[in-house]
PDB file of N, CA and C in Angstrom:
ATOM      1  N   UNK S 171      17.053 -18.533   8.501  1.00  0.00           N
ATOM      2  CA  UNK S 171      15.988 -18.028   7.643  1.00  0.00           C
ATOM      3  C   UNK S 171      16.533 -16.972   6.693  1.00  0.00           C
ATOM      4  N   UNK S 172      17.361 -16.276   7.120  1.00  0.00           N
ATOM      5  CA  UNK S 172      18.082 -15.088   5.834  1.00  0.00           C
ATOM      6  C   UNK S 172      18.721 -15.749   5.497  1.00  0.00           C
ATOM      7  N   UNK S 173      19.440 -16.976   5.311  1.00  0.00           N
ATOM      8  CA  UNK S 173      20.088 -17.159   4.470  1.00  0.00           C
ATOM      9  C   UNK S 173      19.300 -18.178   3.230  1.00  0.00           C
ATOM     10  N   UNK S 174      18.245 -18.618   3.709  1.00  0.00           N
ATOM     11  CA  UNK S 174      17.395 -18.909   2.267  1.00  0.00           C
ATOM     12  C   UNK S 174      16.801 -17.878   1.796  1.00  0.00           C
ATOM     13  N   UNK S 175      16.313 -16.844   2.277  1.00  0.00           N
ATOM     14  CA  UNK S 175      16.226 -15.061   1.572  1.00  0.00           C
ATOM     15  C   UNK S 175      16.936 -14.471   0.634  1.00  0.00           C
ATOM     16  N   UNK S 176      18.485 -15.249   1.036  1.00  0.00           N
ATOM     17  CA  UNK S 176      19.391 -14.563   0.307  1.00  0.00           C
ATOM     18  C   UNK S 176      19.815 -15.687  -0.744  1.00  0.00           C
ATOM     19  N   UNK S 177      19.526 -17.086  -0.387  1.00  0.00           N
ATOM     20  CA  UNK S 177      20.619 -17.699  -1.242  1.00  0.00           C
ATOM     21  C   UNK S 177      20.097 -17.909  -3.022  1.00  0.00           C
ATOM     22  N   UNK S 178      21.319 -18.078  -3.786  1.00  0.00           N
ATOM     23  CA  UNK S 178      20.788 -17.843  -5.300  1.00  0.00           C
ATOM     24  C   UNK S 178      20.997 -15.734  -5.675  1.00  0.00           C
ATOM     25  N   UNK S 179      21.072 -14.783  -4.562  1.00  0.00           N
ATOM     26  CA  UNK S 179      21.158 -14.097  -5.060  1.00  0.00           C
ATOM     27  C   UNK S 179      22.757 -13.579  -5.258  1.00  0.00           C
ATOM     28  N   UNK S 180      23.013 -12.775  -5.877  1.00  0.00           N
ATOM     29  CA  UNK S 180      24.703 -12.143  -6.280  1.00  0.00           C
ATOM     30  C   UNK S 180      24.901 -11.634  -4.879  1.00  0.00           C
ATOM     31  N   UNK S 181      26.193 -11.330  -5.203  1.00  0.00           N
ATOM     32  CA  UNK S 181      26.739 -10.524  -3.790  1.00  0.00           C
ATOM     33  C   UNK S 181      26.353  -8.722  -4.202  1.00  0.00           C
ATOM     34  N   UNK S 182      26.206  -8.298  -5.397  1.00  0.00           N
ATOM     35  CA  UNK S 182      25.895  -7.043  -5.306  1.00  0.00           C
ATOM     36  C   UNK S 182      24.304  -6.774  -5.227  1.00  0.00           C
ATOM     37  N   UNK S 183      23.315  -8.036  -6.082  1.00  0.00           N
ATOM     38  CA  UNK S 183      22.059  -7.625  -4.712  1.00  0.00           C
ATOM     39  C   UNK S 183      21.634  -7.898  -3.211  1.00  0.00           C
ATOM     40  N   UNK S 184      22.699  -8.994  -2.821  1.00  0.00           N
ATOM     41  CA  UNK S 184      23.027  -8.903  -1.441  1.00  0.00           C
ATOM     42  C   UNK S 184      23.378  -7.622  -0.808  1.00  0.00           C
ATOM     43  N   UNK S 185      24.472  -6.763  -1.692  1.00  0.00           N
ATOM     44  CA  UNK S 185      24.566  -5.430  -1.158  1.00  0.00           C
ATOM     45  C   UNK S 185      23.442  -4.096  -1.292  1.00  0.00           C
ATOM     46  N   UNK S 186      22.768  -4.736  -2.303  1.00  0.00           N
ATOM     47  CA  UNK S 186      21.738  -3.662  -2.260  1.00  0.00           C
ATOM     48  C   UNK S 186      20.705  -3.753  -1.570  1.00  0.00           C
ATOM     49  N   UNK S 187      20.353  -5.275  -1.898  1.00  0.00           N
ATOM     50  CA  UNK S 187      18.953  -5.209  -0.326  1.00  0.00           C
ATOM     51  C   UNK S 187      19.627  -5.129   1.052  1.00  0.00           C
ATOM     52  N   UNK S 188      20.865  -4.656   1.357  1.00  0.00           N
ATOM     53  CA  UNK S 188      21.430  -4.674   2.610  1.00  0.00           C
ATOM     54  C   UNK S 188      21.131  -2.918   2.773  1.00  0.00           C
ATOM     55  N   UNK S 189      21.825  -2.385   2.015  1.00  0.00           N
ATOM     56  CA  UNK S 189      21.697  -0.797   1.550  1.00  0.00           C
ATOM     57  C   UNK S 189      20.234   0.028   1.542  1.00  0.00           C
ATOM     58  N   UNK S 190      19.574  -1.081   0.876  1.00  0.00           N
ATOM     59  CA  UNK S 190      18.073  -0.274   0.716  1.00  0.00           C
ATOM     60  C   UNK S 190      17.344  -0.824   2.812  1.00  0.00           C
ATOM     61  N   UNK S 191      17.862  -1.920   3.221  1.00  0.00           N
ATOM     62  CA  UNK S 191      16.915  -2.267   3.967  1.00  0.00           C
ATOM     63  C   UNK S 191      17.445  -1.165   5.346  1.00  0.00           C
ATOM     64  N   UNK S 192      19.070  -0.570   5.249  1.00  0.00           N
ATOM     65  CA  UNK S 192      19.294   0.482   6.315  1.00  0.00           C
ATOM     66  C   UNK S 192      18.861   1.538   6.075  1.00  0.00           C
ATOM     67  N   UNK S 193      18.833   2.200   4.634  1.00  0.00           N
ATOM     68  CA  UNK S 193      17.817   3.177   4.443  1.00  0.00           C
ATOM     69  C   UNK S 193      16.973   3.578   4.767  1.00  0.00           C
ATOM     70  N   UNK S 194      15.896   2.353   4.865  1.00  0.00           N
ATOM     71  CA  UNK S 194      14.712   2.211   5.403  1.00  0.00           C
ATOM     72  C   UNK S 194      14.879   2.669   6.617  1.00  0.00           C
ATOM     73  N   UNK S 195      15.260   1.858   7.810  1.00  0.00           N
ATOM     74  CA  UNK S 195      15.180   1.529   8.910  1.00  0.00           C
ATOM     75  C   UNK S 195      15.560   3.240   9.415  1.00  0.00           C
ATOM     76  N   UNK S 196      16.628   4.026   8.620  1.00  0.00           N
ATOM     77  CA  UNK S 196      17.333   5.700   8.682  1.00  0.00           C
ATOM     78  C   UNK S 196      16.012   6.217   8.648  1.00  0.00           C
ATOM     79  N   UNK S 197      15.331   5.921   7.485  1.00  0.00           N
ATOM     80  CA  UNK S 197      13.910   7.158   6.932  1.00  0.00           C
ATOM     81  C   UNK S 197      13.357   6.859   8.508  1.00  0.00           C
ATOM     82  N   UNK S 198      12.544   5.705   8.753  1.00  0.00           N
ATOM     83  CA  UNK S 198      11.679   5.659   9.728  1.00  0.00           C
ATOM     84  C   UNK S 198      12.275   6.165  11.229  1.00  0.00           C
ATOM     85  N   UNK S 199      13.562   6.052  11.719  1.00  0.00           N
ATOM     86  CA  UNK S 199      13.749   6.885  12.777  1.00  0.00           C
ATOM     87  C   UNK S 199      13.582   8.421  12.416  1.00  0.00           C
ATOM     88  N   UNK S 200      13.991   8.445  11.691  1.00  0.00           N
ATOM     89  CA  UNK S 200      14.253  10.058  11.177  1.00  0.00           C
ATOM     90  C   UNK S 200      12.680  10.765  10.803  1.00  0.00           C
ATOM     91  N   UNK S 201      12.354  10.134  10.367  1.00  0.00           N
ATOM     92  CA  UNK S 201      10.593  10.530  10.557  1.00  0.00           C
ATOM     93  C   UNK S 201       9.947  10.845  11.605  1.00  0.00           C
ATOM     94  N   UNK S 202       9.925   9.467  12.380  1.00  0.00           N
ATOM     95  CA  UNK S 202       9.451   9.579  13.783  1.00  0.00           C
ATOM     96  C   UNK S 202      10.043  10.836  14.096  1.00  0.00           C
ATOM     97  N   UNK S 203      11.121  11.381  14.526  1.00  0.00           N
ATOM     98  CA  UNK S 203      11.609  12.103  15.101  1.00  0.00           C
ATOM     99  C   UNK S 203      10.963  13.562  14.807  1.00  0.00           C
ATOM    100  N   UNK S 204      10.775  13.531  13.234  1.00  0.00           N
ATOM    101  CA  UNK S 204      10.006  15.030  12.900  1.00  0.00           C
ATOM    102  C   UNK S 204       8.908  14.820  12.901  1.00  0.00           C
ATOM    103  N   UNK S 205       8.321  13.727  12.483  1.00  0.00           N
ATOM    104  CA  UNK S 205       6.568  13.534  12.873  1.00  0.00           C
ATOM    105  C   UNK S 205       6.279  14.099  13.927  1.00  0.00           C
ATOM    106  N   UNK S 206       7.236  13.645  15.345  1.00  0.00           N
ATOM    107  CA  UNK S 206       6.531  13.390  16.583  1.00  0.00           C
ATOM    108  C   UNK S 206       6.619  15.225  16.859  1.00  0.00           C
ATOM    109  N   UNK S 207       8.102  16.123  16.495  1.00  0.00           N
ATOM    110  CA  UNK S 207       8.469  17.013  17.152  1.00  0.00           C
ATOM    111  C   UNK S 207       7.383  17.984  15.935  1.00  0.00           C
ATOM    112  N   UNK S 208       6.614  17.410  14.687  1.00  0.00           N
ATOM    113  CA  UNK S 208       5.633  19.075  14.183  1.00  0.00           C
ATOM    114  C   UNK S 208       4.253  18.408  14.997  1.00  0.00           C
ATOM    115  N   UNK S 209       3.932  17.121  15.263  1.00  0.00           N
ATOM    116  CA  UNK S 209       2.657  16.849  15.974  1.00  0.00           C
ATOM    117  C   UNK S 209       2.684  17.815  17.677  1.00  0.00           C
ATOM    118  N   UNK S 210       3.658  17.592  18.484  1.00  0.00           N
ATOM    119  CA  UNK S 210       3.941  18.284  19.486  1.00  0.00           C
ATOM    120  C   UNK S 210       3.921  20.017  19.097  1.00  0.00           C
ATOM    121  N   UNK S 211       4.326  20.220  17.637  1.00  0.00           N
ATOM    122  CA  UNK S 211       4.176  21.943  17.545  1.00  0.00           C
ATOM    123  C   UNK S 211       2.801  22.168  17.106  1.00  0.00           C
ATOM    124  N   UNK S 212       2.492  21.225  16.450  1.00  0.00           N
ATOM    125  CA  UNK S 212       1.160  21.747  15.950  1.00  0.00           C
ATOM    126  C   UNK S 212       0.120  20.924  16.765  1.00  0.00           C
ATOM    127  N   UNK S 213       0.322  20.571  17.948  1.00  0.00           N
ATOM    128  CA  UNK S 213      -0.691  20.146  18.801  1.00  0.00           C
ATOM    129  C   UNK S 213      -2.244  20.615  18.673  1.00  0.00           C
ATOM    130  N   UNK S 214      -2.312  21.859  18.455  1.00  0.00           N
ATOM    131  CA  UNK S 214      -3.429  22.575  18.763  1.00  0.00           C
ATOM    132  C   UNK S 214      -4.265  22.349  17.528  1.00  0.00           C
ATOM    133  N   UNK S 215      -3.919  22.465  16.509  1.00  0.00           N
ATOM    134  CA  UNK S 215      -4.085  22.187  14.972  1.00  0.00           C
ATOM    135  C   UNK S 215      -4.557  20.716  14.122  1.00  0.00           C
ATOM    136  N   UNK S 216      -4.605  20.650  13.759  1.00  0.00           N
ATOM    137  CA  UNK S 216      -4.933  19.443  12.867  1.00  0.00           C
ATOM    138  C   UNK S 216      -3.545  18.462  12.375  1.00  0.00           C
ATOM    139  N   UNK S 217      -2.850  17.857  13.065  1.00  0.00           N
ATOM    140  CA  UNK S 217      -1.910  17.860  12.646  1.00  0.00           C
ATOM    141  C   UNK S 217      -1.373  16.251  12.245  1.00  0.00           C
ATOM    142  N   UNK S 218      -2.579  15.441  12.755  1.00  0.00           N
ATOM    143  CA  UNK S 218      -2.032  14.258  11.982  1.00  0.00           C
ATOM    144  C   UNK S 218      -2.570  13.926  10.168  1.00  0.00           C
ATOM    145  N   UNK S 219      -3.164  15.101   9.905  1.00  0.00           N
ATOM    146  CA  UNK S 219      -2.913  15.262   8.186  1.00  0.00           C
ATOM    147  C   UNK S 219      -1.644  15.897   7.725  1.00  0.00           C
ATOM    148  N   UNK S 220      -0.988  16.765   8.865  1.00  0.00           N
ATOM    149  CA  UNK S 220       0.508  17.294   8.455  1.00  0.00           C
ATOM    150  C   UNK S 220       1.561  16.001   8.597  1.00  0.00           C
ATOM    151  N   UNK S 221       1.297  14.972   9.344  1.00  0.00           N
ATOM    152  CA  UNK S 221       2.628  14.387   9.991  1.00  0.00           C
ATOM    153  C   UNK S 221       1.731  12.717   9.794  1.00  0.00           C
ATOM    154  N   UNK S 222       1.374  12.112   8.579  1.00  0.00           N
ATOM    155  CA  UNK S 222       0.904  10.956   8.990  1.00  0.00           C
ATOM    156  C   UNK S 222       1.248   9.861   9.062  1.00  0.00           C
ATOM    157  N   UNK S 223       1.313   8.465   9.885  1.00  0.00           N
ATOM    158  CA  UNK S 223       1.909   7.485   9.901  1.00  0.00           C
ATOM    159  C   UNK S 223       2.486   6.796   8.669  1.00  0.00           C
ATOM    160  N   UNK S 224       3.593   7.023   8.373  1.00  0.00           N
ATOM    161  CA  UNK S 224       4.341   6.204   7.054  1.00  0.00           C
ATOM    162  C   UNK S 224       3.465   4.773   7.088  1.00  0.00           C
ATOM    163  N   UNK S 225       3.374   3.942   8.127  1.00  0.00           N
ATOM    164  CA  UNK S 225       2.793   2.847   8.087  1.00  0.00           C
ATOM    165  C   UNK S 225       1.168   3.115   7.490  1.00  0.00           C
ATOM    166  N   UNK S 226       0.363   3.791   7.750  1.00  0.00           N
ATOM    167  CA  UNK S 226      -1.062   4.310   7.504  1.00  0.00           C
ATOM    168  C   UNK S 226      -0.788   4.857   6.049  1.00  0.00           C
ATOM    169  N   UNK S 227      -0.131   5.525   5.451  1.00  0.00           N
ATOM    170  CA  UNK S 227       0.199   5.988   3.977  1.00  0.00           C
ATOM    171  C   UNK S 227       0.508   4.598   3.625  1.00  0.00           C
ATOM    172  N   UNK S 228       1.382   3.695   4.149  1.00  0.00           N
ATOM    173  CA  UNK S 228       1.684   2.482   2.978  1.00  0.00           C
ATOM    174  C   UNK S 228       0.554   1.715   2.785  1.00  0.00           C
ATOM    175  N   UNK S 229      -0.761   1.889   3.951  1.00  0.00           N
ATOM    176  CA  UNK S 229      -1.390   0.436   3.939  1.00  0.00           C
ATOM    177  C   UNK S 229      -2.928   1.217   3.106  1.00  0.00           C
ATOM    178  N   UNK S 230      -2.665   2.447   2.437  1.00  0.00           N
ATOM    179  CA  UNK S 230      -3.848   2.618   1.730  1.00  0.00           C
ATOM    180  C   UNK S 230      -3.928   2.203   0.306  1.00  0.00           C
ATOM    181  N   UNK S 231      -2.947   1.320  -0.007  1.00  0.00           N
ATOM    182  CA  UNK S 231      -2.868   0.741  -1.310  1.00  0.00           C
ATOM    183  C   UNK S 231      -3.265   1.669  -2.887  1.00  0.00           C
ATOM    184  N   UNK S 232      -2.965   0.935  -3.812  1.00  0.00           N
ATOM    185  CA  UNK S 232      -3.545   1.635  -4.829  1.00  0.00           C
ATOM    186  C   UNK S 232      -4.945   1.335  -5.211  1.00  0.00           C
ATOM    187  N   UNK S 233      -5.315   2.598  -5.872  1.00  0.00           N
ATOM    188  CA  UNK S 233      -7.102   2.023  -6.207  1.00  0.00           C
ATOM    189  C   UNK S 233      -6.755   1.046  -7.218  1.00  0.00           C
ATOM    190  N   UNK S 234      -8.409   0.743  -6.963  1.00  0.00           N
ATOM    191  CA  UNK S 234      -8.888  -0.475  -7.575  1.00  0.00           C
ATOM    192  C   UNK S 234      -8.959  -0.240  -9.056  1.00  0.00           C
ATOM    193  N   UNK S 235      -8.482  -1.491 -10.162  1.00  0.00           N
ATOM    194  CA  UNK S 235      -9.244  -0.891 -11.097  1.00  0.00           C
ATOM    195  C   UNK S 235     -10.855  -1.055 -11.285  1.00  0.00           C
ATOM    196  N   UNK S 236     -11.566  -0.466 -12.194  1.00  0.00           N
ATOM    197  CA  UNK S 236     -12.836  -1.002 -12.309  1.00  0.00           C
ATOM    198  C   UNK S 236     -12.960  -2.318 -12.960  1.00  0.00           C
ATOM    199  N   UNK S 237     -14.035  -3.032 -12.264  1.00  0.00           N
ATOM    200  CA  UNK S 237     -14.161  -4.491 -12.736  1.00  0.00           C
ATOM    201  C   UNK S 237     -14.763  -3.888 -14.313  1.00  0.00           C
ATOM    202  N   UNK S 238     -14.776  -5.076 -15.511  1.00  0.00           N
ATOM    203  CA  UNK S 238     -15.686  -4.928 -16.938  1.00  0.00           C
ATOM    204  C   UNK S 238     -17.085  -5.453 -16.572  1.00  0.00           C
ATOM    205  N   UNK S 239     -17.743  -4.757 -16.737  1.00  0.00           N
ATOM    206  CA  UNK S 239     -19.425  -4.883 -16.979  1.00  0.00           C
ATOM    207  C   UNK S 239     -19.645  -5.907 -17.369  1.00  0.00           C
ATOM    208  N   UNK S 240     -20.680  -6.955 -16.443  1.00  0.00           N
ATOM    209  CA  UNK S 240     -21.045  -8.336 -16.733  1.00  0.00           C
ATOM    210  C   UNK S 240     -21.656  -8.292 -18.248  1.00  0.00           C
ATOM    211  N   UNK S 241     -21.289  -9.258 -19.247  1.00  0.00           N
ATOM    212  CA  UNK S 241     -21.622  -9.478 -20.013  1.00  0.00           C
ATOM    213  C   UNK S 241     -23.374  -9.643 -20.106  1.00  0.00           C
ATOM    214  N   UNK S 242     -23.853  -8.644 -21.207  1.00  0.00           N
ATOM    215  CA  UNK S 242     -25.327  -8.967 -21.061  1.00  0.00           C
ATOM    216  C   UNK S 242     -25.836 -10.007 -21.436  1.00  0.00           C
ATOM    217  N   UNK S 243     -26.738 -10.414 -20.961  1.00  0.00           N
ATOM    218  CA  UNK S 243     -27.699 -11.753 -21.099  1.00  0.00           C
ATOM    219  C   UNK S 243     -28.413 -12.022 -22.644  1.00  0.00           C
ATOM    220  N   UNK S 244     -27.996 -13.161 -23.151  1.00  0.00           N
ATOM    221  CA  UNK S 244     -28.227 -13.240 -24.829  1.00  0.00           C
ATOM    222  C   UNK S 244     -30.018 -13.432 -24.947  1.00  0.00           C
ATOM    223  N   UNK S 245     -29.782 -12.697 -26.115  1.00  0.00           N
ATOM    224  CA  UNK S 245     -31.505 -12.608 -26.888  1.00  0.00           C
ATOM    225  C   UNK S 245     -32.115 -13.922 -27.155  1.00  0.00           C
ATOM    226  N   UNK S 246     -33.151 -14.365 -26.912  1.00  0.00           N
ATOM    227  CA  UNK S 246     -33.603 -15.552 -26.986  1.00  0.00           C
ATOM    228  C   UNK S 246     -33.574 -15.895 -28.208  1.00  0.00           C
ATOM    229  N   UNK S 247     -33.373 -16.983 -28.585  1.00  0.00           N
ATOM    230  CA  UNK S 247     -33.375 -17.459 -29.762  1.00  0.00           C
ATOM    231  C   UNK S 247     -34.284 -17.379 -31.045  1.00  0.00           C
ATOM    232  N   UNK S 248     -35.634 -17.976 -30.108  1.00  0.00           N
ATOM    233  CA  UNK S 248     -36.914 -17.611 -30.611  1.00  0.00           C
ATOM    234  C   UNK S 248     -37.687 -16.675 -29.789  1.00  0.00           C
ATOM    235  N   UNK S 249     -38.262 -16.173 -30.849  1.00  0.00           N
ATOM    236  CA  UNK S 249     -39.531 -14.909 -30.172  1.00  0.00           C
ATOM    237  C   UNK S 249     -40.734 -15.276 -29.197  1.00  0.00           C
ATOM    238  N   UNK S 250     -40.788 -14.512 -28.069  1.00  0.00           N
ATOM    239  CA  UNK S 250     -41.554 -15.526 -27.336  1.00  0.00           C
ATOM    240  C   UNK S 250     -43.418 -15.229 -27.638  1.00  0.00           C
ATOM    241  N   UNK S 251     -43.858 -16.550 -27.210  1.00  0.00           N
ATOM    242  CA  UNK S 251     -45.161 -16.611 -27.863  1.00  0.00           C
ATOM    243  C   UNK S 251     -46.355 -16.170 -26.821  1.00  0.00           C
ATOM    244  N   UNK S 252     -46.865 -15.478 -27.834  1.00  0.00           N
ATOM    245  CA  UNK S 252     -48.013 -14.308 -26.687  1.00  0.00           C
ATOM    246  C   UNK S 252     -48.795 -14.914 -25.859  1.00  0.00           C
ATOM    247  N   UNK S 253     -48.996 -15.024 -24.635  1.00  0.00           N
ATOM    248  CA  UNK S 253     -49.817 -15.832 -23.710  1.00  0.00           C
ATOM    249  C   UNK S 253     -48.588 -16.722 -23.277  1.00  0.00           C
ATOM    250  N   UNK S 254     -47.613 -17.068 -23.475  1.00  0.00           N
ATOM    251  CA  UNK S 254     -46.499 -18.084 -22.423  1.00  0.00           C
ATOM    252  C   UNK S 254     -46.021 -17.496 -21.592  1.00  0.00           C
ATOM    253  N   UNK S 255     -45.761 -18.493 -20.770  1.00  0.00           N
ATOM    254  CA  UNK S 255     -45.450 -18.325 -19.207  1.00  0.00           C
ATOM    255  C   UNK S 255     -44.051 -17.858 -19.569  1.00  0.00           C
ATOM    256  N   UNK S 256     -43.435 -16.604 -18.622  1.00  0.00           N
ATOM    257  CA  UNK S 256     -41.780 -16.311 -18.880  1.00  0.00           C
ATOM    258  C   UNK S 256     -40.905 -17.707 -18.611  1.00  0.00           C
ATOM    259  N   UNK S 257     -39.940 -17.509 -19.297  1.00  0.00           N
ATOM    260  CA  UNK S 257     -38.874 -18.666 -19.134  1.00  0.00           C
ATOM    261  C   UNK S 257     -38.345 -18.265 -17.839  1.00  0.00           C
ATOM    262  N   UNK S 258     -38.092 -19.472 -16.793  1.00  0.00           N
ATOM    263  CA  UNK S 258     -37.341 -19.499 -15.785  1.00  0.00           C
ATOM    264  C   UNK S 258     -35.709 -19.205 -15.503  1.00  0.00           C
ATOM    265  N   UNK S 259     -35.848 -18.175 -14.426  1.00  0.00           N
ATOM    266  CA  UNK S 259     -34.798 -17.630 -14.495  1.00  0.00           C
ATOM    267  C   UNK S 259     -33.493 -18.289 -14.107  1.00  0.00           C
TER     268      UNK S 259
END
């Protein structure tokens, strides 16, 4: 399976998604490690807003944009005639 991941790419972005993916794997021990040891200091405190799950920060995505305002509903053609029943919606 990694090697259809990889194949078609160069050997120097082979080296970089190799590079970026130990990085990764460095940050997240290395996190854990201070996450866990200011949650244990600041036990008493509020402290999973000091120390929060890298995974929980990645999965709050970016906002939304706003959708465009449904197009309004066109003016009747003709003027409607006094005493008729409304046109069906």
């Amino acid at each position: 399976m990694l090697d259809a991941r990889t194949a078609g790419r160069s050997a120097e972005e082979q080296r970089q998604r190799e590079l970026l993916t130990r990085a990764w794997t460095l940050l997240l021990q290395v996190y854990g490690e201070v996450a866990g040891t200011g949650r244990w200091l600041e036990r008493h405190e509020d402290s999973a807003t000091l120390y929060p799950s890298l995974w929980a920060m990645g999965r709050k995505g970016r906002p939304r944009k706003a959708r465009p305002a449904a197009p309004a509903a066109p003016a009747p053609a003709t003027p409607p005639t006094p005493g008729a029943p409304p046109p069906p919606a």
